mmCIF file of C-alpha atoms in Angstrom:
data_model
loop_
_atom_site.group_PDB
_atom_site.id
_atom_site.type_symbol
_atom_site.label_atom_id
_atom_site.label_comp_id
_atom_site.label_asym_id
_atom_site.label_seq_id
_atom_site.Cartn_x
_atom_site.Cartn_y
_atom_site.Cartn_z
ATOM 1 C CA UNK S 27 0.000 0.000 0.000
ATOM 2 C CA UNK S 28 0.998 3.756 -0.704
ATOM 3 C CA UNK S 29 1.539 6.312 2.105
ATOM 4 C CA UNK S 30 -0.867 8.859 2.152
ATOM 5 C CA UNK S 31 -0.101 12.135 1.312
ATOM 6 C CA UNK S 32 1.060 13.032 4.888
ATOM 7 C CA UNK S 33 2.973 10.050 5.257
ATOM 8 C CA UNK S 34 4.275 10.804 1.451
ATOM 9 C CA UNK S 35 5.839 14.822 2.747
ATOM 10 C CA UNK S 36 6.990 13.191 5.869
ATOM 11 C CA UNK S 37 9.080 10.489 3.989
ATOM 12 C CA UNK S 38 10.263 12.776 1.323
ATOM 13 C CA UNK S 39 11.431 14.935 3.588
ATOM 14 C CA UNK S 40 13.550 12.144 5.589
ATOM 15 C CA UNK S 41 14.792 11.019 2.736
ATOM 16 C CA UNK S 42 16.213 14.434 1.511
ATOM 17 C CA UNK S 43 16.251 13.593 -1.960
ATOM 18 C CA UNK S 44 16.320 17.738 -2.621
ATOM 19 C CA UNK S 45 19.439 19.691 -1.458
ATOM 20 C CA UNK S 46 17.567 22.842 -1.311
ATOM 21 C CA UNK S 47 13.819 23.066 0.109
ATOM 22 C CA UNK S 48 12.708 26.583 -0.763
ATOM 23 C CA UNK S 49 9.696 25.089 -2.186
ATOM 24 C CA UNK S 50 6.898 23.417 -0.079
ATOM 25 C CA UNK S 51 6.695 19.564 -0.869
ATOM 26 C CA UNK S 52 3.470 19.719 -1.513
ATOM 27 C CA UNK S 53 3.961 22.230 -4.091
ATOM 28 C CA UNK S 54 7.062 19.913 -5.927
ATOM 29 C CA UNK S 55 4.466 16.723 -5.431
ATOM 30 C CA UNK S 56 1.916 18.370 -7.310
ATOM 31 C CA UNK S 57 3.984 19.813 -10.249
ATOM 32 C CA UNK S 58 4.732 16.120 -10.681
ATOM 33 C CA UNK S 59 1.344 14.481 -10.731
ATOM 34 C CA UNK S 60 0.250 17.448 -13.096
ATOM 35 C CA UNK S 61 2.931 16.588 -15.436
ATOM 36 C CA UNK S 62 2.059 13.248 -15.128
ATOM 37 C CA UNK S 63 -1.191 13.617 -16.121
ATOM 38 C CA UNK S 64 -0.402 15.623 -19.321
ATOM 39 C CA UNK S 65 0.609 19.163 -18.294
ATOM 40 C CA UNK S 66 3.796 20.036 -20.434
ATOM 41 C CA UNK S 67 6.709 20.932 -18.239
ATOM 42 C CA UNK S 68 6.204 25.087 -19.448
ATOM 43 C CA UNK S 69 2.910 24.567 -18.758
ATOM 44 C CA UNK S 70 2.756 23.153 -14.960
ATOM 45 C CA UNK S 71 5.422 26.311 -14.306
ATOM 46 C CA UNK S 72 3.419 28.372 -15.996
ATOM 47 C CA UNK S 73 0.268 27.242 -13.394
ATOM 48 C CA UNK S 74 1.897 26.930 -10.146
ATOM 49 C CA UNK S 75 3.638 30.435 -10.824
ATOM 50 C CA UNK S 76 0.158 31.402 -10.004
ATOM 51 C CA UNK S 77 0.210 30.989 -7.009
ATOM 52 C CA UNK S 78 4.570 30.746 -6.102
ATOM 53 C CA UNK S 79 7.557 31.158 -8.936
ATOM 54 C CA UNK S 80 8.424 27.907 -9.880
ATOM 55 C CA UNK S 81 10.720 26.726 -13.126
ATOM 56 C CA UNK S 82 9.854 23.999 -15.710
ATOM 57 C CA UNK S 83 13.316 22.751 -14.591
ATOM 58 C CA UNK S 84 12.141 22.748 -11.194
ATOM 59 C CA UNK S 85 9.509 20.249 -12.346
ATOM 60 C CA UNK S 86 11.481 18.282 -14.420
ATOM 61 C CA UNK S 87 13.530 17.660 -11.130
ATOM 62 C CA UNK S 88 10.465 17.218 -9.143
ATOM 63 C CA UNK S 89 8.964 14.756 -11.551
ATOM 64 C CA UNK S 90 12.349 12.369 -11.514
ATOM 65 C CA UNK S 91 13.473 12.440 -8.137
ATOM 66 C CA UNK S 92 9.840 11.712 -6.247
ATOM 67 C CA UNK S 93 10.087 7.828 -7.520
ATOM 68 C CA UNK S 94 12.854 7.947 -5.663
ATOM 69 C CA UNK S 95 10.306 7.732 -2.250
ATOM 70 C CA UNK S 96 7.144 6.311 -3.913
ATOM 71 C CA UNK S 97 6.935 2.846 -2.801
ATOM 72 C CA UNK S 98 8.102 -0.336 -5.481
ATOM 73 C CA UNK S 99 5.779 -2.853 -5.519
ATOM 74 C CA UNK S 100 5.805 -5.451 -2.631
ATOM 75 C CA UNK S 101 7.993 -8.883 -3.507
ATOM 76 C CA UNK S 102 4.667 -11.346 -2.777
ATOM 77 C CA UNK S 103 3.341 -14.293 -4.353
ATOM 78 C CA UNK S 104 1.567 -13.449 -7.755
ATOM 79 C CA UNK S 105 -1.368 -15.167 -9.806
ATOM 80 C CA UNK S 106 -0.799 -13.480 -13.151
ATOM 81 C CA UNK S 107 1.266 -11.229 -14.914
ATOM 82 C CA UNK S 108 0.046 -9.591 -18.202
ATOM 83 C CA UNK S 109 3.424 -8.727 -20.287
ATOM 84 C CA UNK S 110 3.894 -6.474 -23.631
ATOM 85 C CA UNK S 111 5.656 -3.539 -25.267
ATOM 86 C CA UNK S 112 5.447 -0.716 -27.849
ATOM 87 C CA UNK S 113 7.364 1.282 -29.407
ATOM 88 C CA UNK S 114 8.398 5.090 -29.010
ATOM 89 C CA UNK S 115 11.106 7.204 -30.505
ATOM 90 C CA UNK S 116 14.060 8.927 -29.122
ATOM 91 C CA UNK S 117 15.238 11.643 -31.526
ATOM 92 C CA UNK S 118 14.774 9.299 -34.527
ATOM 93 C CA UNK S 119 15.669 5.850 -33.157
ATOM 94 C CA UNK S 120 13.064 3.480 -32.230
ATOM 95 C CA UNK S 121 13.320 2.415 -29.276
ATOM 96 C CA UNK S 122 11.408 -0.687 -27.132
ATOM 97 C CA UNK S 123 9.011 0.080 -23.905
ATOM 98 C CA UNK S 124 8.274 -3.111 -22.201
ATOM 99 C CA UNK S 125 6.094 -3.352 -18.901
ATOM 100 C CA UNK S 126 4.448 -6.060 -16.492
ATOM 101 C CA UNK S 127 1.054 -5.825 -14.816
ATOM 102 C CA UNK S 128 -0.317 -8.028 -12.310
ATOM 103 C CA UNK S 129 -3.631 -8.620 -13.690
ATOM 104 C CA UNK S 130 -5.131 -8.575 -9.523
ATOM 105 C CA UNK S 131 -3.864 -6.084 -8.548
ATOM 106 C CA UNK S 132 -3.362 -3.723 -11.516
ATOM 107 C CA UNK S 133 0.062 -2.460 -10.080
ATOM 108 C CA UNK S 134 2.641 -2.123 -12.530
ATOM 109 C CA UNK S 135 5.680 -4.295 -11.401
ATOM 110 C CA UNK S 136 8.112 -2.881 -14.008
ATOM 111 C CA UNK S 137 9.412 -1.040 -16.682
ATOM 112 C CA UNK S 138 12.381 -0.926 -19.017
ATOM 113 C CA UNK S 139 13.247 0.411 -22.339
ATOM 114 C CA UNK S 140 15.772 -1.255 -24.611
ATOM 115 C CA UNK S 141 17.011 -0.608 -27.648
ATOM 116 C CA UNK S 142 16.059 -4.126 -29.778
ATOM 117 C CA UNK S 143 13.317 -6.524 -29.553
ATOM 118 C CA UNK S 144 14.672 -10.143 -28.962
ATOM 119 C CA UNK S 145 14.158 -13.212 -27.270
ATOM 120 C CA UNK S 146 17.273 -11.908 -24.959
ATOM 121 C CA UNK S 147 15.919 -8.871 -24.263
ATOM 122 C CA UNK S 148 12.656 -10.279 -23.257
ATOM 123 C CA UNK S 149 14.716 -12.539 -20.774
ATOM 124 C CA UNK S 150 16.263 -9.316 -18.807
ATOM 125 C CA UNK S 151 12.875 -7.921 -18.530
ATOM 126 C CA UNK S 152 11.354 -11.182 -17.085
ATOM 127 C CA UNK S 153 14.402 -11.562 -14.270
ATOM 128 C CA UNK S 154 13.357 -7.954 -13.745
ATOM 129 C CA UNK S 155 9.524 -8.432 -13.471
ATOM 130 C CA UNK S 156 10.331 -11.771 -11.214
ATOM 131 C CA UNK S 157 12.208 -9.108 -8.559
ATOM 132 C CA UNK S 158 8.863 -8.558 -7.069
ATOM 133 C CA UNK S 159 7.294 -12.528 -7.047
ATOM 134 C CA UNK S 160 8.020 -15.218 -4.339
ATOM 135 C CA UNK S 161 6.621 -17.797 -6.773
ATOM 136 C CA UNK S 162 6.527 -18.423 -10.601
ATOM 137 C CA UNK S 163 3.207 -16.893 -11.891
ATOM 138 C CA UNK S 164 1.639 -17.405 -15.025
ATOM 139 C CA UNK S 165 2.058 -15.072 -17.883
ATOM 140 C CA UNK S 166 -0.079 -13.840 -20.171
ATOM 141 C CA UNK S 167 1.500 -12.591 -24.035
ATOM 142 C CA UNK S 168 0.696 -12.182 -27.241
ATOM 143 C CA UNK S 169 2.401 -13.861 -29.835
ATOM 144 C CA UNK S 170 5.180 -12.235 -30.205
ATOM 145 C CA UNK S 171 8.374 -15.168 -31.288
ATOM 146 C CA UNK S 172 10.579 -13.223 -28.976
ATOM 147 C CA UNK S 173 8.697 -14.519 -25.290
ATOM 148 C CA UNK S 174 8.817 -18.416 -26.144
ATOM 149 C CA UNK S 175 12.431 -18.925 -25.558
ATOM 150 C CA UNK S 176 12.591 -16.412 -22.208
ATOM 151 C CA UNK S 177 9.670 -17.839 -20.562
ATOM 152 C CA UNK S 178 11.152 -21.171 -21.080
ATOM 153 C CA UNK S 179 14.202 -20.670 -20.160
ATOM 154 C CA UNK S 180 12.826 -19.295 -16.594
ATOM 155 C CA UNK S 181 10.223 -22.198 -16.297
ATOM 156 C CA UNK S 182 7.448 -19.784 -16.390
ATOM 157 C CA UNK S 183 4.118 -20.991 -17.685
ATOM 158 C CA UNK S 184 1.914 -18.616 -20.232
ATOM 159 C CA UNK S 185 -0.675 -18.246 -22.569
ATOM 160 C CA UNK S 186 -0.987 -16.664 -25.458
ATOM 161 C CA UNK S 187 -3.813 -13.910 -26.054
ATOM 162 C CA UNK S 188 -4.905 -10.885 -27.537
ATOM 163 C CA UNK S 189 -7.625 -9.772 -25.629
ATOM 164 C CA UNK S 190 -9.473 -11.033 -22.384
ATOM 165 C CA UNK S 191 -6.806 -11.458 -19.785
ATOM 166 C CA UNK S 192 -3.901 -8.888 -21.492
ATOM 167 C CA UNK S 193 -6.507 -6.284 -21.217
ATOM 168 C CA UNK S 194 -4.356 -4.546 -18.251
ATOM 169 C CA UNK S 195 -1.350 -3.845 -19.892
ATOM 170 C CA UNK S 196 -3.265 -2.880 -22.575
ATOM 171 C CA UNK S 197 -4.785 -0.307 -20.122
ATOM 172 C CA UNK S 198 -1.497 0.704 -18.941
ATOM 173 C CA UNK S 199 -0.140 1.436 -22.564
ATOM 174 C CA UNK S 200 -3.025 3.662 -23.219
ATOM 175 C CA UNK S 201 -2.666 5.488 -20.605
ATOM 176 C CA UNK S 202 1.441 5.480 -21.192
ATOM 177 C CA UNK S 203 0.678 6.316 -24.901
ATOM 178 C CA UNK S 204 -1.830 9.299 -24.177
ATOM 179 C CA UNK S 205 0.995 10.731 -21.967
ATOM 180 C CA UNK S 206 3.750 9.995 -24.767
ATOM 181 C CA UNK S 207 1.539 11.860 -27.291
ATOM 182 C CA UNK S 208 2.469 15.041 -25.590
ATOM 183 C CA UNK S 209 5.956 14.461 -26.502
ATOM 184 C CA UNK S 210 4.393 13.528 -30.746
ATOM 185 C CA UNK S 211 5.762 10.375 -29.601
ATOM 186 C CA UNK S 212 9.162 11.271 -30.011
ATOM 187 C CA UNK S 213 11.355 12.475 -26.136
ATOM 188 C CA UNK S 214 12.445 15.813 -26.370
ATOM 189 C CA UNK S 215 15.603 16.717 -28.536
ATOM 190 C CA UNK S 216 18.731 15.809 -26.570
ATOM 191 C CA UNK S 217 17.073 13.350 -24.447
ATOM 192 C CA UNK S 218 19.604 10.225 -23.531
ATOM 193 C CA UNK S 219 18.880 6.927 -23.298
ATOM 194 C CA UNK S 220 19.645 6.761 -19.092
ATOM 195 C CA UNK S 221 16.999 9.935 -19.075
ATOM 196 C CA UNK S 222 14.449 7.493 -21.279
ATOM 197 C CA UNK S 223 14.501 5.022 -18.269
ATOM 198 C CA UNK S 224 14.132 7.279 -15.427
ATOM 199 C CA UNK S 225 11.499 9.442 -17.192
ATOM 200 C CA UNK S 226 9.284 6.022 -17.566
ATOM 201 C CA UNK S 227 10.310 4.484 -14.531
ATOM 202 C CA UNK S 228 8.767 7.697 -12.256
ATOM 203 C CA UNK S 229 5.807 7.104 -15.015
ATOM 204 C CA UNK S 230 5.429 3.517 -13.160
ATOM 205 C CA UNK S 231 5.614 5.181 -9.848
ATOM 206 C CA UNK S 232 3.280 7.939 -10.521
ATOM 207 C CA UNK S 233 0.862 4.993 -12.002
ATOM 208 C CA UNK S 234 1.314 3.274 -9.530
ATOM 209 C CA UNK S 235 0.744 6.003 -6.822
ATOM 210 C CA UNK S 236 -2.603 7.305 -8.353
ATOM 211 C CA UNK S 237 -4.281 4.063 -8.621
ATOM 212 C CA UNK S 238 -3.851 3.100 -5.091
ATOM 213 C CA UNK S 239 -5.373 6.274 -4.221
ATOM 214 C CA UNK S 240 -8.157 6.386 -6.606
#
């Protein structure tokens, strides 16, 4: 379960994850739910200057370093795991956006972007997903050649679908998609690959965050 928002301020602020605090935390946790929910980074500075002078820097900051507190999923025994990926660009590279939901609890156990599509790189993400199970659940995919050999190799079960069952990861991408829209699909010019990673990963956290307290 997610703090609340009073136990959220109190554990950002014990955590000091900002060397300067001339900004309420409340004000830095909201500039990064609004951009999380759509707001372009001009545009949250350009609200919350409203009311106190903040920078779209400022929330750029905010918006990265906040996953940094916001709980990871628990490591517990899972049922099943819905698994996919899409595609987004960097500059003009395509790059690969894979993610895991557990289809109980809808919490989004993780994230990674890579730079190819392959049975290997299916593998790494699977290890990764498996960080937060105590057992072996089933997976659910569609049929996409690359899974076969990486949920064999780890002795997971699966079944394929396209519908039904994958319908929350399908969720999460549209949701993940909406917000990528903002950027045309493409990360902003100069964006790295490491910046790719952490932008998406606070994505997971802010997911993750709002729908425990919706």
């Amino acid at each position: 379960m997610q703090p609340s928002l009073t136990q959220l301020i109190s554990e950002i602020k014990a955590a000091k994850i900002f060397r300067r605090n001339k900004k309420n935390i409340e004000i830095k946790i909201l500039a990064a739910l609004l951009y999380f929910f759509g707001l372009s980074l001009r545009r949250t500075s350009q609200f919350l200057s409203l009311f106190e002078e903040i920078s779209h820097e400022s929330v750029r900051i905010y918006y990265h370093r906040l996953k940094m507190v916001i709980r990871t999923p628990k490591k517990k025994k899972r049922r099943l795991i819905a698994i996919d990926e899409t595609k987004i660009k960097l500059e003009n590279k395509q790059i690969f956006v894979w993610s895991a939901i557990d289809v109980d609890t809808m919490e989004c156990l993780a994230i990674w972007a890579s730079e190819g599509r392959s049975s290997f790189h299916a593998y790494v993400f699977l290890r990764e997903m498996l960080k937060y199970c105590e057992n072996k659940p089933e997976i659910v995919v569609d049929r996409g050649f690359w899974y076969k050999w990486a949920l064999n190799r780890l002795g997971l079960s699966y079944e394929h679908e396209t519908f039904g069952r994958r319908n929350a990861v399908e969720g999460f991408f549209s949701r993940f998609k909406e917000r990528v829209k903002r950027f045309w699909k493409r990360f902003p010019f100069n964006s790295s690959f490491v910046s790719v990673q952490s932008w998406i990963e606070s994505f997971m956290a802010f997911y993750n965050y709002w729908r425990c307290l919706s």
